[in-house]
PDB file of C-alpha atoms in Angstrom:
ATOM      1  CA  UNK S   1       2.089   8.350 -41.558  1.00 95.00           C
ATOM      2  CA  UNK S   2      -0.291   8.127 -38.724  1.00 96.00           C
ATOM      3  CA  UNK S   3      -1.252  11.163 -36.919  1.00 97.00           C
ATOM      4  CA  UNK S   4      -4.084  12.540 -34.323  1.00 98.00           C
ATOM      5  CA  UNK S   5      -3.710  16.104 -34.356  1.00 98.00           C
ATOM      6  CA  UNK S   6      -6.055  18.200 -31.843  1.00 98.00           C
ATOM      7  CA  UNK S   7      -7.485  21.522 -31.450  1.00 98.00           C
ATOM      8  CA  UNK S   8      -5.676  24.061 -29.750  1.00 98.00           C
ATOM      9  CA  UNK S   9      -5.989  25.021 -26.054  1.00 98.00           C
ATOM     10  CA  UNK S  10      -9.165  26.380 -24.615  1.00 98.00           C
ATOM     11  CA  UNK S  11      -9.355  28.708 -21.295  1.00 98.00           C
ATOM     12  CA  UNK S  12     -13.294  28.636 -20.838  1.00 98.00           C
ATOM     13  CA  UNK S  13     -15.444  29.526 -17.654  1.00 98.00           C
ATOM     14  CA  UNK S  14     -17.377  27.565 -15.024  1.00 98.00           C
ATOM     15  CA  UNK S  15     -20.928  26.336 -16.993  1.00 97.00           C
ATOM     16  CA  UNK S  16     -19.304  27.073 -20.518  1.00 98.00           C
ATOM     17  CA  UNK S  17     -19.918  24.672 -23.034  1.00 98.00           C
ATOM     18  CA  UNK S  18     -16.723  23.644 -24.911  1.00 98.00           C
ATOM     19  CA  UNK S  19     -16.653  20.668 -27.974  1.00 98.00           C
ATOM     20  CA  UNK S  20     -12.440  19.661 -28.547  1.00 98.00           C
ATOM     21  CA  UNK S  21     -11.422  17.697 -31.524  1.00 98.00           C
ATOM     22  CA  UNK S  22      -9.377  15.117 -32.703  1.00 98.00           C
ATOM     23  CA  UNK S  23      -8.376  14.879 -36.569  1.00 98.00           C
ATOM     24  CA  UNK S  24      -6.864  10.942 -37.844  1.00 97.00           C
ATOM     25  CA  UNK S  25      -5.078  10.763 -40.685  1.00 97.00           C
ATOM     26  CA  UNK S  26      -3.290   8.599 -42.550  1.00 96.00           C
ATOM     27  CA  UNK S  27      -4.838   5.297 -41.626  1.00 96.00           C
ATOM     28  CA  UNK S  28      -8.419   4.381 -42.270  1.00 96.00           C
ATOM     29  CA  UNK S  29     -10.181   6.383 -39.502  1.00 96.00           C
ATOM     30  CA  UNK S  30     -13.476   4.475 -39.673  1.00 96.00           C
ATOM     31  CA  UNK S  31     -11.425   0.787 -38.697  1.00 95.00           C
ATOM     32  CA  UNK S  32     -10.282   1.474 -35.179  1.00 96.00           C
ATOM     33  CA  UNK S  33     -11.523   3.071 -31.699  1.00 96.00           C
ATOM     34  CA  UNK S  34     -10.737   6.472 -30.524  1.00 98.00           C
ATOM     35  CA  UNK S  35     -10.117   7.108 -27.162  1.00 97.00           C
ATOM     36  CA  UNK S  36     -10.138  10.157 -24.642  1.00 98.00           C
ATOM     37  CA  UNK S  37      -7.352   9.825 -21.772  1.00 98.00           C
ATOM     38  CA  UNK S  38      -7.882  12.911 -19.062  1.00 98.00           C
ATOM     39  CA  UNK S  39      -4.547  13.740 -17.017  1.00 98.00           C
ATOM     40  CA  UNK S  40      -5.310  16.572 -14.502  1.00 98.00           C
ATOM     41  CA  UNK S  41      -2.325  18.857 -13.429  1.00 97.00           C
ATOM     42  CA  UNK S  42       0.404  16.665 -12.004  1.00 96.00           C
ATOM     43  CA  UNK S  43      -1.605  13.525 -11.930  1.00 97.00           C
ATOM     44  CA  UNK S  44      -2.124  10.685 -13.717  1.00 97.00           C
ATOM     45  CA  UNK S  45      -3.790   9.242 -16.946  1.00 97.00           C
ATOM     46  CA  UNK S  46      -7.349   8.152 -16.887  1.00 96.00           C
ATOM     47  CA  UNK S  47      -9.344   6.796 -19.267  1.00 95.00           C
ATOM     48  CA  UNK S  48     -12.087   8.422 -20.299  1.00 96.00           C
ATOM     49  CA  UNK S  49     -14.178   6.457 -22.924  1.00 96.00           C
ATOM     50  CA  UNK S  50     -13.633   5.445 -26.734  1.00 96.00           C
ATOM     51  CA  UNK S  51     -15.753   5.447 -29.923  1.00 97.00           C
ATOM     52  CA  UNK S  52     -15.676   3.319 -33.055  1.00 97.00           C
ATOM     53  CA  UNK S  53     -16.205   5.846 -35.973  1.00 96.00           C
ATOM     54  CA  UNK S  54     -17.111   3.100 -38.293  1.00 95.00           C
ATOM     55  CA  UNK S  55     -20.394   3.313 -36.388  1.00 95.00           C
ATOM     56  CA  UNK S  56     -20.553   5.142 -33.589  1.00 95.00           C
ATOM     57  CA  UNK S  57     -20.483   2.436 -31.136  1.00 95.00           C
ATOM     58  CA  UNK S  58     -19.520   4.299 -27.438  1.00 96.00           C
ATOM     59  CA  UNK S  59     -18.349   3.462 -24.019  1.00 94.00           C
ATOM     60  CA  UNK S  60     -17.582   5.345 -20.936  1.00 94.00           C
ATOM     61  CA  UNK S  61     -15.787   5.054 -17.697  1.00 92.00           C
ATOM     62  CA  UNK S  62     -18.415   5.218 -14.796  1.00 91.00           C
ATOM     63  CA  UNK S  63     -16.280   7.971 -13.718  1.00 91.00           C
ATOM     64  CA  UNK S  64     -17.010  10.042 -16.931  1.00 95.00           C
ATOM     65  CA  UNK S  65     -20.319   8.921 -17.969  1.00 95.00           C
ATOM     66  CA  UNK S  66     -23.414  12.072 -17.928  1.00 96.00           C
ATOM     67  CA  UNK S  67     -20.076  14.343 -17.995  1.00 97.00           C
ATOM     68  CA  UNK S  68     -18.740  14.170 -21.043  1.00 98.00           C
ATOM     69  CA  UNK S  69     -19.948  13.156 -24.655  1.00 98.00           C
ATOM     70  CA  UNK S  70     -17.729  11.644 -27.240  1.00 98.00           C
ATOM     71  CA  UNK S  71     -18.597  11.662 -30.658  1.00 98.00           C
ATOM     72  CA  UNK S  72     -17.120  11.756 -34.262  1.00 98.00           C
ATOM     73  CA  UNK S  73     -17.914  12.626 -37.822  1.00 97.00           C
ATOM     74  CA  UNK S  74     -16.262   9.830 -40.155  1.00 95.00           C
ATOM     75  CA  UNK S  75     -17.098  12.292 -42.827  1.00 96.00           C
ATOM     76  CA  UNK S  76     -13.837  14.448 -41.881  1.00 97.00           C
ATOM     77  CA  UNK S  77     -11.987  11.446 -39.783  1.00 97.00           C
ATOM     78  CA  UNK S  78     -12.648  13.705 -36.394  1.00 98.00           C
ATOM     79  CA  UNK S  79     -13.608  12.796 -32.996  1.00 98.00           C
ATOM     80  CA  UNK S  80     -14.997  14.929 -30.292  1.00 98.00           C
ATOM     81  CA  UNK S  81     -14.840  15.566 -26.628  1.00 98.00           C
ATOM     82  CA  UNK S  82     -17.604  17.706 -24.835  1.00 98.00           C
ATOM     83  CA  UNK S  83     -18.745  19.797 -22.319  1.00 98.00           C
ATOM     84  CA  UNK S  84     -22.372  21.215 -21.950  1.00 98.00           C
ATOM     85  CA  UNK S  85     -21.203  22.858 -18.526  1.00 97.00           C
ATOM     86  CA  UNK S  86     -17.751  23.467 -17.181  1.00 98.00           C
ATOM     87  CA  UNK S  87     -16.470  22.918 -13.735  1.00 97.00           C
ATOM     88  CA  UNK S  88     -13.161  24.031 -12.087  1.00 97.00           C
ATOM     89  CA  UNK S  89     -12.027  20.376 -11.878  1.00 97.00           C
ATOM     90  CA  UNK S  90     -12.247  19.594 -15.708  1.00 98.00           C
ATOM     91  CA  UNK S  91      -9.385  21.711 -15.750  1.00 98.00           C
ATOM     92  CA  UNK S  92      -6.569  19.067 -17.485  1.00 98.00           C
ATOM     93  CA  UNK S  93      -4.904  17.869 -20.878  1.00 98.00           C
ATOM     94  CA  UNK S  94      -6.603  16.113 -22.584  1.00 98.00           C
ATOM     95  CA  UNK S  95      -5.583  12.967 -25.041  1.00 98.00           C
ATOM     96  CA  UNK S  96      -6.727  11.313 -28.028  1.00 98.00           C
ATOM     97  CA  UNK S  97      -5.394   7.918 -29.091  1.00 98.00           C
ATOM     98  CA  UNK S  98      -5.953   4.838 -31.402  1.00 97.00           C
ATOM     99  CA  UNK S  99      -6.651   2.244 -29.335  1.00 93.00           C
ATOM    100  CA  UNK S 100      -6.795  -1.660 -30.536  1.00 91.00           C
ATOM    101  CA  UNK S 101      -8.618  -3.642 -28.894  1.00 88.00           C
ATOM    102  CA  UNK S 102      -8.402  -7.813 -28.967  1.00 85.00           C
ATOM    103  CA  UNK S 103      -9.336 -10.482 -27.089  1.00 84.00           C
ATOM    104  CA  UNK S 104      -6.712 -10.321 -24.699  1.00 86.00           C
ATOM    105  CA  UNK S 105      -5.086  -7.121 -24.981  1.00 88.00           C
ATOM    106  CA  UNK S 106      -6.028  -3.979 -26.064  1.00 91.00           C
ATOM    107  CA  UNK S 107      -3.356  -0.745 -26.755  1.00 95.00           C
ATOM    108  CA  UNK S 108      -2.853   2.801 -27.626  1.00 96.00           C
ATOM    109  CA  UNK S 109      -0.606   3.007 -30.742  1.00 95.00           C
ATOM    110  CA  UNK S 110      -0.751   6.123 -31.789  1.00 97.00           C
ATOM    111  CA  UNK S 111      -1.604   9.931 -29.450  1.00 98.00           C
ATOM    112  CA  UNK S 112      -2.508  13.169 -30.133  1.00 98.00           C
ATOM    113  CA  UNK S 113      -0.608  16.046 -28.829  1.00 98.00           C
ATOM    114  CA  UNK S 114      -2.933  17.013 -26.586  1.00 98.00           C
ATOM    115  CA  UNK S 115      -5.544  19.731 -25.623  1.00 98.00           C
ATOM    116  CA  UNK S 116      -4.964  21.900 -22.279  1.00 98.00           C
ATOM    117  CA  UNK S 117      -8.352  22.759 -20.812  1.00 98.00           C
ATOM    118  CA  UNK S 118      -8.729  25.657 -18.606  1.00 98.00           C
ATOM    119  CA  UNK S 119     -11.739  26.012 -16.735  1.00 98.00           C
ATOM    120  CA  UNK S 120     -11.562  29.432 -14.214  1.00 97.00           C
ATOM    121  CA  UNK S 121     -13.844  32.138 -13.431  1.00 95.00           C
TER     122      UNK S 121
ATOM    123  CA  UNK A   1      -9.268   4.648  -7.295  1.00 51.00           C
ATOM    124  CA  UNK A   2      -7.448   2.739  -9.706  1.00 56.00           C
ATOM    125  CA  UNK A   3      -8.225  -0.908  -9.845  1.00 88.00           C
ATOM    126  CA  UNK A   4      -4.139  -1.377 -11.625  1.00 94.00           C
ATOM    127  CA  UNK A   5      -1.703  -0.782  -8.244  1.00 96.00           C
ATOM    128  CA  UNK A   6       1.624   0.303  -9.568  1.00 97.00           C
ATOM    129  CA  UNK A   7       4.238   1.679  -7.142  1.00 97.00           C
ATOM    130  CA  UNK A   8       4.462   5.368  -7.102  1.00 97.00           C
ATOM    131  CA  UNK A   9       8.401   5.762  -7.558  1.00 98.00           C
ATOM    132  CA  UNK A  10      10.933   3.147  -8.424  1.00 98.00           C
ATOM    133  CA  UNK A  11      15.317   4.376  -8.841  1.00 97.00           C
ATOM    134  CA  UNK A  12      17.942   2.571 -10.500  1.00 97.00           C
ATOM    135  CA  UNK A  13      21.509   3.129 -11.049  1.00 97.00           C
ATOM    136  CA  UNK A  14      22.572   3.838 -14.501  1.00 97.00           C
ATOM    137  CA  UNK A  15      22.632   1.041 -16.929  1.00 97.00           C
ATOM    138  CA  UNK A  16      21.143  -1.534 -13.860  1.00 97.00           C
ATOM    139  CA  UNK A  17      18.243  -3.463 -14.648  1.00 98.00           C
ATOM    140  CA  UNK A  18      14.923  -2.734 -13.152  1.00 98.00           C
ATOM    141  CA  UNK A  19      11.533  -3.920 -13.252  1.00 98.00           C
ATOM    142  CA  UNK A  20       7.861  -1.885 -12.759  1.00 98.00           C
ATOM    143  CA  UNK A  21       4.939  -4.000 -11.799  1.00 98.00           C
ATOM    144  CA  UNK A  22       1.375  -3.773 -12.352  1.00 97.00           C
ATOM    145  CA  UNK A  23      -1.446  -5.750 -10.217  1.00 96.00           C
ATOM    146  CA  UNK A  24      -4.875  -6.328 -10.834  1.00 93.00           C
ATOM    147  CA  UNK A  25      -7.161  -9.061 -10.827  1.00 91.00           C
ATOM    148  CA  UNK A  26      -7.954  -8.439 -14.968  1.00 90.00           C
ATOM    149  CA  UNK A  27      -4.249  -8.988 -15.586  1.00 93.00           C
ATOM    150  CA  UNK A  28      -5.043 -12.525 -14.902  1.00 92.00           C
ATOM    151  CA  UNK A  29      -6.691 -12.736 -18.106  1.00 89.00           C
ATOM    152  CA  UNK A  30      -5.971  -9.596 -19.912  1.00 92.00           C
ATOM    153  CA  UNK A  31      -2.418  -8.874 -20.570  1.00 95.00           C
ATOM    154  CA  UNK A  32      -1.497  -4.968 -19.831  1.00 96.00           C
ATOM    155  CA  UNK A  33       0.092  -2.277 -22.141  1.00 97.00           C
ATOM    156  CA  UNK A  34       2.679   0.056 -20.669  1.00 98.00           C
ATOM    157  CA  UNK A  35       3.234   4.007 -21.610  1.00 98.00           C
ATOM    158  CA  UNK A  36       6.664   6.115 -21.027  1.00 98.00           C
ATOM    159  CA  UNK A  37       5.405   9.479 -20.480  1.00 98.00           C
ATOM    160  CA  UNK A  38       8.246  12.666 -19.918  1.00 98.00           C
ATOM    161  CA  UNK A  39       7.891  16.096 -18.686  1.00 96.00           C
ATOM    162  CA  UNK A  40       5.165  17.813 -21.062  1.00 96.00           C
ATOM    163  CA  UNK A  41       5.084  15.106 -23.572  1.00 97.00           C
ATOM    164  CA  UNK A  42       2.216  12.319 -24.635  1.00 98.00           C
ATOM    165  CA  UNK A  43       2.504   9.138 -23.527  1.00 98.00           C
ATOM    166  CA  UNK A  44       4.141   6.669 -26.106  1.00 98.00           C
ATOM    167  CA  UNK A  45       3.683   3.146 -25.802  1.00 98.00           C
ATOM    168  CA  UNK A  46       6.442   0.794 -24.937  1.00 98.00           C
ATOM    169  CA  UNK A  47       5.128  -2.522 -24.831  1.00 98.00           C
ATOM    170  CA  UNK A  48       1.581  -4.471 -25.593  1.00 96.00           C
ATOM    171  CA  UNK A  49       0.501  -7.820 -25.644  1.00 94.00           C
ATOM    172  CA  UNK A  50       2.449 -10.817 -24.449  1.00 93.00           C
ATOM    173  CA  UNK A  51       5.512  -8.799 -24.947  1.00 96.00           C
ATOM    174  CA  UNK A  52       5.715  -6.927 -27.965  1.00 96.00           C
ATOM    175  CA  UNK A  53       7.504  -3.348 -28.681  1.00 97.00           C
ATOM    176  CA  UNK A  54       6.189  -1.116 -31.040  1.00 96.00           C
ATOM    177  CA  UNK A  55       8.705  -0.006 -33.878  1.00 95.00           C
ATOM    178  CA  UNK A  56      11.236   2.427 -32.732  1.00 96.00           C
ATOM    179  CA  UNK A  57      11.250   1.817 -28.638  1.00 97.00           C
ATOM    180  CA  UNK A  58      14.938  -0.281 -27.389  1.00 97.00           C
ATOM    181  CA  UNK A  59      14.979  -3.952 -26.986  1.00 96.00           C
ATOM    182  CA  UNK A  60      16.024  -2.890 -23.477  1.00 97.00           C
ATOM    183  CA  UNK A  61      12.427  -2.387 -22.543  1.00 98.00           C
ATOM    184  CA  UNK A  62      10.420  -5.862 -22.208  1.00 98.00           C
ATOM    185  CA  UNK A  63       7.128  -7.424 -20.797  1.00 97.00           C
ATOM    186  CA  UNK A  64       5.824 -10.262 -18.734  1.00 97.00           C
ATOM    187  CA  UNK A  65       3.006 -11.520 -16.698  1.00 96.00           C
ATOM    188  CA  UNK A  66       2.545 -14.192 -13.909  1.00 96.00           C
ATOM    189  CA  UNK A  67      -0.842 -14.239 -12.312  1.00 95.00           C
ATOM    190  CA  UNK A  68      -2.256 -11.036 -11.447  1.00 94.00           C
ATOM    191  CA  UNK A  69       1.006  -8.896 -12.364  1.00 97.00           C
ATOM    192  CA  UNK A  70       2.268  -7.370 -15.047  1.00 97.00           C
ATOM    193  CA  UNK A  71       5.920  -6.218 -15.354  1.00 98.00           C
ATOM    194  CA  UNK A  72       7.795  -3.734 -17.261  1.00 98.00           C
ATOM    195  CA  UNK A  73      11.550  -4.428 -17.151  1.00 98.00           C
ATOM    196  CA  UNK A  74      14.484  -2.358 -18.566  1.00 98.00           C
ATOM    197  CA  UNK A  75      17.607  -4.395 -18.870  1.00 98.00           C
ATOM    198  CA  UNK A  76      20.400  -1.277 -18.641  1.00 97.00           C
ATOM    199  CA  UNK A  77      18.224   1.396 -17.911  1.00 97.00           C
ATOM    200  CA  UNK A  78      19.593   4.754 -19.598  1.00 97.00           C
ATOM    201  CA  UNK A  79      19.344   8.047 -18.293  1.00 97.00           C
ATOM    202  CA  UNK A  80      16.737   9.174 -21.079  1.00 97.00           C
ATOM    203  CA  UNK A  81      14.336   6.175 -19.618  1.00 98.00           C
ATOM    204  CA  UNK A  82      14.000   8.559 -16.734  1.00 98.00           C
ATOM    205  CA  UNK A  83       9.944   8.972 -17.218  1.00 98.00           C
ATOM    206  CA  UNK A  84       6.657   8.220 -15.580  1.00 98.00           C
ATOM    207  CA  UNK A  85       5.354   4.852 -16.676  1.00 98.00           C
ATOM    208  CA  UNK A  86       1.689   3.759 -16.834  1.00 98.00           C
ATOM    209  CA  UNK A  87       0.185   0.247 -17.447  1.00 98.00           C
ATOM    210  CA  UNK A  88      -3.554  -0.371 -19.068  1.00 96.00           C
ATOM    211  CA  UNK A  89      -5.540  -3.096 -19.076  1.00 94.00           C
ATOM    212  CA  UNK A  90      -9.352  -4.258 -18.253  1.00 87.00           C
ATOM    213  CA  UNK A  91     -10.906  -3.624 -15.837  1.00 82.00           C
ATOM    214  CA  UNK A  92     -12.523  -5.950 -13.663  1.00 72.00           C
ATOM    215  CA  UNK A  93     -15.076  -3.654 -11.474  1.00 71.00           C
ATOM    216  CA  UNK A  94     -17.242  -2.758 -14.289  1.00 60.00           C
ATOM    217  CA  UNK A  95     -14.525  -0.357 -16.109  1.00 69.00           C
ATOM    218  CA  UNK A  96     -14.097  -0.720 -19.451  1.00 84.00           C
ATOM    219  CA  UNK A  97     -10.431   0.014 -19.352  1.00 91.00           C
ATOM    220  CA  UNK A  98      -8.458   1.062 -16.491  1.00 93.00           C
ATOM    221  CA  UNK A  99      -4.413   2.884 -16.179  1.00 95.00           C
ATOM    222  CA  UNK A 100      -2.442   1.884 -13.321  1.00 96.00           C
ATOM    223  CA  UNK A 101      -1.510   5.125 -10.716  1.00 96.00           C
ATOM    224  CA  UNK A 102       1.916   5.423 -12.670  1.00 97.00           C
ATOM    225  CA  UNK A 103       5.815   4.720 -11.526  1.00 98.00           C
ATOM    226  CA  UNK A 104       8.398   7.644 -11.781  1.00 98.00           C
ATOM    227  CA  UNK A 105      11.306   6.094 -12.265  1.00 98.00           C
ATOM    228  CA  UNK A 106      14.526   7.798 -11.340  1.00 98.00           C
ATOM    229  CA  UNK A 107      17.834   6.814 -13.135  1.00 97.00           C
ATOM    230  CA  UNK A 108      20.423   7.354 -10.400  1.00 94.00           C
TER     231      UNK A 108
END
């Protein structure tokens, strides 16, 4: 069974650094992209940026890129979303997903649960 | 802004069919993917591709596309389709990918 299981909820303050995971299992974790979708309190789903664990290969959203790093470690089939410095508006959830990507389509398959951020001072 | 315009709220009466719609310039060559999301829950994907439904999600819930839209239709909606729906696709301003604003979509 496929599964993307993430870390628990953070409460952090403004210009803390903060590092959330992302654990795949069950499918070869090294084959397909990870991607981080933000959804801010009552709004909706952006995407952030994906990574290909197989090698690392990255891309962001304009929006998100200098903001935010994505990473993983194929070693223990985990990807990463971080901080080096808080602000009030990175307060959100937080998604991981499997996405495929093809020629003409791309999707999510499979989601985490998701990781509640809390950024106040 | 999102570059994927999706009406913010759409209603339908019980077991009526309705359809969501998507538009962006991408979808003329990219078809979209569409996500159910409830009330503190992850998203789950409902359709992808031409028009294909992931294992699990009612043959009620189908896909199309005609030049720059995408649709999402639900032939006899239920009350438990009662969710905010989200399409994905390229982008064509430079953003890798791209989800529509979302639909709520009331089940009268």
């Amino acid at each position: 069974e496929v599964q993307l299981v993430q870390s628990g909820a953070e409460v952090k303050k403004p210009g803390e650094s903060l590092k959330i995971s992302c654990k795949g299992s069950g499918y070869s974790f090294t084959s397909y992209w990870i991607g981080w979708v933000r959804q801010m309190p009552g709004k909706g789903l952006e995407w952030m940026g994906i990574i290909y664990p197989g090698d690392s290969d990255t891309r962001y959203s304009p929006s998100f890129q200098g903001q935010v790093t994505i990473s993983a470690d194929k070693s223990i089939s985990t990807a990463y979303l971080q901080w080096s410095s808080l602000k009030a508006s990175d307060t959100a959830m937080y998604y991981c997903a499997r996405q495929h990507i093809g020629y003409s389509s791309s999707h999510f398959d499979y989601w985490g649960q998701g990781t509640l951020v809390t950024v106040s001072s | 802004s999102s570059e994927l315009t999706q009406d913010p709220a759409v209603s339908v009466a019980l077991g009526q069919t309705v359809r969501i719609t998507c538009q962006g310039d991408s979808l003329r060559s990219y078809y979209a993917s569409w996500y159910q999301q409830k009330p503190g829950q992850a998203p789950v994907l409902v359709i992808y591709g031409k028009n294909n439904r992931p294992s699990g999600i009612p043959d009620r819930f189908s896909g199309s596309s005609s030049g720059n839209t995408a649709s999402l239709t639900i032939t006899g909606a239920q009350a438990e389709d009662e969710a905010d729906y989200y399409c994905n696709s390229r982008d064509s301003s430079g953003n890798p990918w791209v989800f529509g604003g979302g639909t709520k979509l009331t089940v009268l």
